Each structure stands twice: as C-alpha cells, then as structure tokens.
Short mmCIF file of C-alpha atoms in Angstrom, two decimals:
data_model
loop_
_atom_site.label_atom_id
_atom_site.label_comp_id
_atom_site.label_asym_id
_atom_site.label_seq_id
_atom_site.Cartn_x
_atom_site.Cartn_y
_atom_site.Cartn_z
CA MET R 227 12.00 35.36 19.49
CA PHE R 228 10.85 32.53 16.19
CA GLN R 229 13.53 30.15 17.83
CA THR R 230 12.43 30.46 21.66
CA ALA R 231 9.56 29.47 20.64
CA PHE R 232 10.37 25.80 18.62
CA LYS R 233 12.91 25.25 21.29
CA TYR R 234 10.26 25.38 23.86
CA TYR R 235 7.62 23.66 22.13
CA LYS R 236 10.16 21.40 20.88
CA SER R 237 11.39 20.34 24.27
CA ARG R 238 10.28 16.68 26.20
CA ASN R 239 12.41 17.46 29.55
CA PRO R 240 10.65 19.76 30.87
CA PRO R 241 7.70 18.99 28.22
CA PRO R 242 5.47 22.47 27.13
CA SER R 243 2.55 23.83 29.06
CA PHE R 244 -0.47 24.34 26.35
CA GLU R 245 -1.23 26.53 27.70
CA ASP R 246 -0.62 29.49 24.85
CA VAL R 247 -1.65 27.48 22.37
CA LEU R 248 -5.32 27.29 20.06
CA LEU R 249 -7.32 25.58 19.06
CA ILE R 250 -8.43 25.14 15.19
CA GLY R 251 -12.46 25.76 15.28
CA SER R 252 -12.43 27.32 19.34
CA ASP R 253 -13.64 30.28 20.10
CA HIS R 254 -10.52 32.51 20.94
CA PRO R 255 -10.26 36.18 20.39
CA ASN R 256 -7.47 35.72 18.71
CA LEU R 257 -10.38 33.80 15.99
CA LYS R 258 -12.06 36.09 14.14
CA PRO R 259 -15.17 33.66 12.41
CA VAL R 260 -14.96 34.08 9.00
CA ARG R 261 -18.10 34.04 6.92
CA LEU R 262 -17.79 32.15 3.02
CA GLY R 263 -19.72 33.26 -0.15
CA ASN R 264 -21.69 30.96 -1.88
CA ILE R 265 -22.09 28.24 -0.60
CA ASP R 266 -25.10 26.99 -2.50
CA GLY R 267 -23.05 24.81 -4.31
CA GLN R 268 -22.41 20.73 -4.49
CA CYS R 269 -20.31 19.12 -2.00
CA TYR R 270 -16.96 16.99 -1.88
CA ALA R 271 -17.59 13.61 -1.30
CA GLY R 272 -16.04 12.83 2.24
CA LEU R 273 -16.29 16.49 3.70
CA LEU R 274 -19.11 18.37 5.71
CA SER R 275 -20.98 20.82 3.86
CA PRO R 276 -19.57 24.01 3.62
CA SER R 277 -22.60 25.19 5.68
CA GLU R 278 -20.86 23.33 8.70
CA TRP R 279 -17.54 24.60 8.04
CA LYS R 280 -15.42 26.67 11.06
CA VAL R 281 -13.33 28.44 9.47
CA HIS R 282 -11.43 31.57 11.14
CA GLU R 283 -8.92 33.80 10.83
CA LEU R 284 -5.61 34.06 13.06
CA THR R 285 -6.05 38.43 14.08
CA SER R 286 -2.19 38.39 14.57
CA ARG R 287 -1.22 37.29 11.28
CA PRO R 288 -4.04 38.49 8.93
CA GLY R 289 -4.13 35.77 6.19
CA LEU R 290 -3.63 33.30 7.74
CA LEU R 291 -6.98 30.50 7.77
CA VAL R 292 -7.56 27.59 9.74
CA VAL R 293 -10.23 25.50 8.89
CA ALA R 294 -11.17 22.53 11.35
CA ASN R 295 -11.75 19.47 10.62
CA PRO R 296 -14.20 18.93 7.55
CA PHE R 297 -13.51 15.62 6.86
CA THR R 298 -15.20 12.42 7.47
CA ALA R 299 -13.73 9.93 9.09
CA GLU R 300 -13.76 7.97 6.34
CA ALA R 301 -12.69 10.17 4.53
CA GLN R 302 -9.26 11.16 6.13
CA ARG R 303 -8.61 7.01 6.27
CA GLN R 304 -8.76 7.79 3.15
CA TRP R 305 -6.66 10.43 2.40
CA MET R 306 -3.88 8.04 4.97
CA THR R 307 -3.92 5.55 3.07
CA ARG R 308 -2.91 7.12 -0.57
CA SER R 309 -0.45 8.99 1.59
CA LEU R 310 0.93 5.72 2.28
CA ALA R 311 0.15 3.59 -0.23
CA ASP R 312 0.37 5.47 -4.02
CA TYR R 313 2.68 9.45 -3.42
CA PRO R 314 5.19 7.45 -1.62
CA ILE R 315 6.37 5.32 -5.20
CA PRO R 316 7.71 7.57 -8.33
CA PRO R 317 7.77 8.99 -10.74
CA ASN R 318 6.68 10.61 -7.20
CA ALA R 319 10.43 11.26 -5.50
CA THR R 320 10.85 10.84 -1.91
CA ASN R 321 14.39 11.17 0.32
CA GLN R 322 14.81 7.47 0.03
CA SER R 323 15.17 7.84 -4.55
CA GLY R 324 18.31 6.92 -5.26
CA VAL R 325 19.73 5.03 -1.85
CA GLY R 326 19.85 1.86 -3.04
CA GLN R 327 16.79 1.71 -5.57
CA GLN R 328 17.16 -1.07 -7.79
CA ALA R 329 17.32 -2.90 -4.84
CA ARG R 330 13.70 -1.68 -4.07
CA ASP R 331 12.40 -1.36 -6.82
CA ALA R 332 13.42 -5.68 -6.18
CA VAL R 333 11.38 -6.63 -3.03
CA GLY R 334 9.02 -3.47 -3.62
CA SER R 335 7.69 -0.03 -2.52
CA TRP R 336 8.33 1.10 1.27
CA TRP R 337 5.49 0.60 2.15
CA GLU R 338 4.90 -2.89 0.76
CA GLN R 339 7.67 -3.43 2.44
CA LEU R 340 6.46 -1.84 5.49
CA GLN R 341 4.06 -4.94 5.69
CA THR R 342 6.43 -7.76 4.92
CA ILE R 343 8.36 -6.68 8.91
CA PRO R 344 7.46 -9.34 10.79
CA THR R 345 7.67 -7.52 15.01
CA PRO R 346 5.81 -4.23 15.30
CA ALA R 347 9.05 -2.39 16.91
CA GLU R 348 10.19 -3.48 13.93
CA ARG R 349 8.31 -2.23 11.54
CA ARG R 350 8.19 1.30 13.46
CA LYS R 351 11.56 1.61 13.50
CA PHE R 352 11.71 1.38 8.97
CA ALA R 353 8.14 2.95 8.86
CA LYS R 354 10.20 6.09 10.70
CA SER R 355 12.24 5.86 7.75
CA LEU R 356 10.22 7.67 4.62
CA ARG R 357 10.09 11.16 5.55
CA TRP R 358 9.08 13.30 2.53
CA ALA R 359 7.22 12.64 -1.04
CA THR R 360 7.33 15.00 -3.72
CA LEU R 361 4.11 15.87 -6.70
CA GLY R 362 3.70 17.13 -9.49
CA TYR R 363 6.16 19.59 -10.77
CA GLN R 364 9.82 17.42 -7.89
CA TYR R 365 10.64 20.13 -5.73
CA ASP R 366 15.33 20.39 -5.22
CA TRP R 367 15.71 19.94 -2.22
CA THR R 368 19.63 21.05 -2.38
CA ASN R 369 19.04 23.98 -4.91
CA LYS R 370 15.71 25.32 -3.77
CA LEU R 371 13.60 25.40 -7.03
CA TYR R 372 11.46 23.38 -8.63
CA ASP R 373 12.70 22.32 -12.44
CA GLU R 374 9.97 22.10 -14.29
CA ALA R 375 11.95 19.10 -17.21
CA ARG R 376 10.92 17.07 -13.79
CA ARG R 377 7.24 18.15 -14.19
CA GLU R 378 5.02 15.23 -13.59
CA PRO R 379 1.47 14.49 -13.56
CA PHE R 380 -0.52 16.18 -9.96
CA PRO R 381 -2.93 13.69 -8.81
CA CYS R 382 -6.45 14.18 -9.82
CA GLU R 383 -8.07 13.49 -6.50
CA LEU R 384 -6.09 15.87 -4.77
CA GLY R 385 -5.92 18.51 -6.98
CA ALA R 386 -9.48 18.60 -7.59
CA LEU R 387 -10.57 18.12 -3.00
CA VAL R 388 -7.88 21.21 -3.02
CA ARG R 389 -10.03 23.14 -6.00
CA TYR R 390 -12.58 22.77 -3.54
CA VAL R 391 -11.17 23.75 -0.71
CA ALA R 392 -10.13 26.71 -2.69
CA THR R 393 -12.82 27.46 -4.56
CA THR R 394 -15.19 27.40 -1.41
CA LEU R 395 -12.51 29.78 0.51
CA GLY R 396 -12.61 31.87 -2.57
CA TYR R 397 -9.64 31.19 -4.59
CA ASP R 398 -11.18 29.52 -8.01
CA ARG R 399 -7.46 30.78 -9.91
CA PHE R 400 -5.74 28.60 -7.95
CA SER R 401 -4.27 25.94 -9.55
CA PRO R 402 -2.29 22.72 -7.71
CA GLU R 403 0.96 22.32 -9.33
CA ALA R 404 2.98 20.86 -6.93
CA ALA R 405 2.52 18.81 -3.52
CA ILE R 406 5.21 18.34 -0.77
CA VAL R 407 3.78 15.04 1.82
CA ASN R 408 5.77 15.31 5.60
CA TYR R 409 5.94 11.76 7.26
CA TYR R 410 5.80 12.99 10.68
CA PRO R 411 6.67 9.64 12.88
CA ALA R 412 6.67 11.22 16.74
CA GLY R 413 9.33 12.61 17.61
CA ALA R 414 9.64 14.01 14.13
CA THR R 415 10.28 18.30 13.85
CA LEU R 416 10.33 21.15 11.32
CA ALA R 417 12.52 23.84 11.75
CA GLY R 418 11.14 27.90 10.98
CA HIS R 419 11.02 28.26 7.12
CA THR R 420 9.02 30.65 4.71
CA ASP R 421 7.99 29.09 0.88
CA HIS R 422 9.53 31.18 -1.66
CA SER R 423 9.71 28.92 -4.38
CA GLU R 424 7.45 29.36 -6.82
CA ASP R 425 7.16 31.72 -8.93
CA ASP R 426 3.77 32.54 -7.90
CA GLN R 427 4.48 33.64 -4.35
CA THR R 428 0.83 35.86 -3.95
CA ALA R 429 -0.76 32.28 -4.94
CA PRO R 430 -1.86 30.32 -1.93
CA LEU R 431 -0.33 27.79 0.35
CA PHE R 432 -3.53 24.86 1.09
CA SER R 433 -2.26 22.67 4.22
CA PHE R 434 -3.55 19.39 5.49
CA SER R 435 -3.19 17.52 8.75
CA PHE R 436 -3.30 13.67 8.65
CA GLY R 437 -2.94 11.65 12.04
CA GLN R 438 -1.90 12.62 14.78
CA PRO R 439 -1.49 16.29 16.29
CA ALA R 440 1.33 18.59 15.71
CA VAL R 441 1.96 22.40 17.07
CA PHE R 442 2.44 24.27 14.94
CA LEU R 443 4.23 28.24 15.19
CA ILE R 444 3.40 30.53 12.86
CA GLY R 445 5.83 33.67 13.63
CA GLY R 446 6.00 37.30 10.95
CA THR R 447 8.76 37.85 7.17
CA SER R 448 11.44 37.71 10.84
CA ARG R 449 12.50 35.51 12.72
CA GLU R 450 12.78 38.30 15.04
CA GLU R 451 9.04 38.09 15.77
CA HIS R 452 7.28 35.69 17.80
CA PRO R 453 5.64 33.51 16.38
CA ASP R 454 1.65 32.41 17.84
CA ALA R 455 1.24 28.43 18.59
CA LEU R 456 -1.57 26.80 16.96
CA LEU R 457 -3.30 22.63 17.66
CA LEU R 458 -3.18 20.84 14.52
CA ARG R 459 -5.50 18.22 14.70
CA SER R 460 -6.99 15.19 12.48
CA GLY R 461 -8.79 16.96 9.01
CA ASP R 462 -7.80 20.56 9.68
CA ILE R 463 -7.17 22.66 7.30
CA VAL R 464 -4.57 25.90 7.27
CA VAL R 465 -3.81 27.87 4.44
CA MET R 466 -1.70 31.05 4.16
CA THR R 467 -2.58 33.50 2.28
CA GLY R 468 -1.80 36.95 1.55
CA ALA R 469 0.58 38.72 4.30
CA SER R 470 0.40 35.65 5.55
CA ARG R 471 2.02 33.42 3.12
CA LEU R 472 6.48 34.43 3.59
CA CYS R 473 5.74 34.61 7.08
CA TYR R 474 8.67 31.51 8.96
CA HIS R 475 6.47 29.05 10.74
CA ALA R 476 8.03 25.68 12.05
CA VAL R 477 6.52 21.81 13.75
CA PRO R 478 8.78 21.32 16.45
CA ARG R 479 5.90 19.02 17.91
CA VAL R 480 4.27 16.00 18.09
CA CYS R 481 2.00 15.04 19.83
CA ILE R 482 0.51 11.07 20.43
CA ASP R 483 -2.42 11.57 21.99
CA ALA R 484 -2.40 10.63 25.40
CA GLU R 485 0.25 13.30 26.26
CA LEU R 486 -2.02 16.83 24.84
CA PRO R 487 -4.34 17.75 28.29
CA GLU R 488 -8.28 16.79 28.44
CA GLY R 489 -9.68 18.27 25.89
CA LEU R 490 -7.59 18.96 23.45
CA GLY R 491 -6.60 15.78 21.85
CA CYS R 492 -9.86 13.99 21.07
CA SER R 493 -9.66 14.29 17.46
CA ALA R 494 -6.78 12.61 16.19
CA ALA R 495 -7.29 9.57 19.13
CA ARG R 496 -10.60 8.55 17.74
CA TRP R 497 -10.61 8.84 13.62
CA ALA R 498 -9.45 4.92 14.04
CA VAL R 499 -13.15 3.80 15.22
CA LEU R 500 -15.11 6.88 13.95
CA ASP R 501 -17.46 5.87 11.15
CA ALA R 502 -18.13 2.17 11.74
CA GLU R 503 -17.21 0.06 8.14
CA ARG R 504 -20.08 -0.34 5.78
CA PRO R 505 -20.21 -1.42 1.95
CA GLY R 506 -18.77 0.71 -0.11
CA ALA R 507 -15.58 2.12 2.50
CA VAL R 508 -12.45 2.60 1.70
CA GLN R 509 -10.60 0.08 2.58
CA TRP R 510 -8.37 0.34 6.38
CA GLY R 511 -6.05 -2.13 7.03
CA ALA R 512 -4.04 -2.84 10.57
CA ALA R 513 -1.92 -1.60 8.68
CA VAL R 514 -2.08 1.91 8.26
CA GLU R 515 -4.32 2.38 11.49
CA GLU R 516 -0.22 0.87 13.20
CA TYR R 517 1.80 3.37 11.53
CA MET R 518 -0.92 6.92 12.91
CA GLN R 519 -0.90 5.87 16.12
CA HIS R 520 2.35 6.64 16.11
CA SER R 521 2.77 9.09 13.53
CA ARG R 522 1.23 12.05 11.41
CA ILE R 523 0.97 13.72 8.01
CA ASN R 524 0.67 16.46 6.44
CA ILE R 525 0.11 17.22 2.92
CA ASN R 526 0.40 20.66 1.77
CA VAL R 527 0.30 22.07 -1.83
CA ARG R 528 1.47 24.79 -3.96
CA GLN R 529 0.39 26.87 -6.96
CA VAL R 530 3.92 27.14 -8.34
CA LEU R 531 3.31 29.46 -11.75
CA ARG R 532 1.70 32.33 -12.61
CA GLU R 533 -1.74 32.83 -14.23
CA ASN R 534 -1.12 32.14 -17.89
CA GLN R 535 2.50 31.31 -17.37
CA GLN R 536 3.15 27.97 -19.05
CA THR R 537 6.04 26.77 -17.61
CA LEU R 538 9.09 27.25 -15.15
CA GLN R 539 11.36 30.75 -16.34
CA ARG R 540 14.27 30.69 -15.20
CA SER R 541 18.06 32.69 -16.09
CA GLY R 542 19.37 31.89 -19.02
CA LEU R 543 17.29 28.69 -20.69
CA GLY R 544 16.01 30.45 -23.26
#
C-alpha cells in the first residue's frame, strides 16, 4: 500500500491529483489543533511568537506534529544560505566526499564551484550533484549507523533553533546531536524508510522544509499500511514523536510551485520577494535565489544518545 501511494504521487504522466493531500495549517478534520503550554517566554529571532504558531497533530498518525511555517521570510533565506554555503563543507560529510576531493579542494567548495559556472543550464545541472550533508554525528550510509569516532561539533545556531522549537512543543530534554541535510532538485525523491539508527528511538525527530513544496508520505510501522499525504511548504516543520517516530515515511515528489493547484503553492513562490531587504538583513545573493527556484532543502535533526548517555555503545567496542 505504501509503495502504491509513492508511485502514484511520483508519477509525471499522468500527474497525481492533490485532492487528498493535506495542507499544514489548514482547517481539516484529520488535523487536530494542539495547544501549547507555557508560551510566555522570550521569542526566538526569526520566528513568530509561539502564540501565533499553528500546530496540529495528524489524527490518523498519533504523535505526528506539524507546524505551519513560523519563520519570517528573512529567516528562511538565512537557513537556505547556511544550508548551501556552510553545511556541505568539511568536516561535514556529503555524498561527494572522497570522490575527487583533492581536486575539489583546489578549486573551492561545492557552493563556490557552482558560482563559477557561466550559464544557468550548466549551473542547474551541477547543482543537482549535491544530495546530502551530515552534521554532528556523521552517518554511515553503508552500515546504517553512527560512529563515535566521527562525531563532529553540532552547528551552534542550528542547535539553538531546534532546542527552542523542541522546548516550545514540550520536549525540553531534546538534545540535537545529528542532522542530515537533504538537497532535492526538482524531480528528486526519497524512498520509504524508517529512522531507527539512533540509540534513543523515543526522542522526537525534527524536520524543517525550505524552498519548493513537496509531498510527504507518512504511513505506519508496516509497508502494508496506506500512508497519509501532506504538502510541505517552505518553513513548515514536521515533528515525529511517540508512535509516529518509527513509522515509514517518504518524499515522492518535489513540486515546482506553478505545478500545484491554485491556492496550494503560494507560500514557496513568495519567499524570495517578501520582507524587502533592510539594514541588518541576512545577505541574499542571486545565486541562492536561483538555486531555490528549482529545489527544496530539508534539515532533519535527531537525538542519537539516550538521556545521560555520553558516548555510543557498540558491542565489542568496550
């Protein structure tokens, strides 16, 4: 059932209907409003006051929380820029690490190389080469585990953001220790999977979307369950807690804004023109805007260790 839905929303010919896709923040019977607890604290720079957040739980997937974009447009630009210019550089690993690394080091980072390419068509082709970067605990994709020997400092500014969001939602003990930044050019997908490599599989998983919209599927603990489809737009946050933490999920489709039915695509199309530049605003270059016109970035943050656990415990390693 899960794979059938994945193929349906991935299809280009014929394209899928968005009739059953839920829009985060909308008034839908399957989205139950969540009341936040103490929201009298200090606001976080770049986010709306928590009193303005629209938080819902997906009733068919208990524990799946969704927050409609709480970011200012300036903050969205900030996180897009960091994801492109800062996160895909050593010591963080990427899908390109180790392949022609010496040659790349001689001419600069992926982002620096991208900006030296003369034509838009060539830049867009090269831009598709970056697909992921790992932060904090580096993830071993082959063996599907984290390695204590490859634990890098977690970015301070991202850690502060995630801790604020976690505390606001009632998860004040969450510790951001690893993140995977996924880069989705138009046409890219992410197959159905569960996240189960962390020692603590009870801690929530925080997922931030920026750029072009995408269809997100969330199913159950078996591929036999039919998933729900959500439309994630720029700035939306998904938090997998409780029973939903180990559910199958996937991204079958990244949508260029104009592909969506009227009324669904406005959020991602307008971030580039909102909040006119003003003194103190984050620098927003044409190169970032050009990249984001055809791409989506997802930052998903995990707690790897159990509470009070200092290092990873692996059998046979002491």
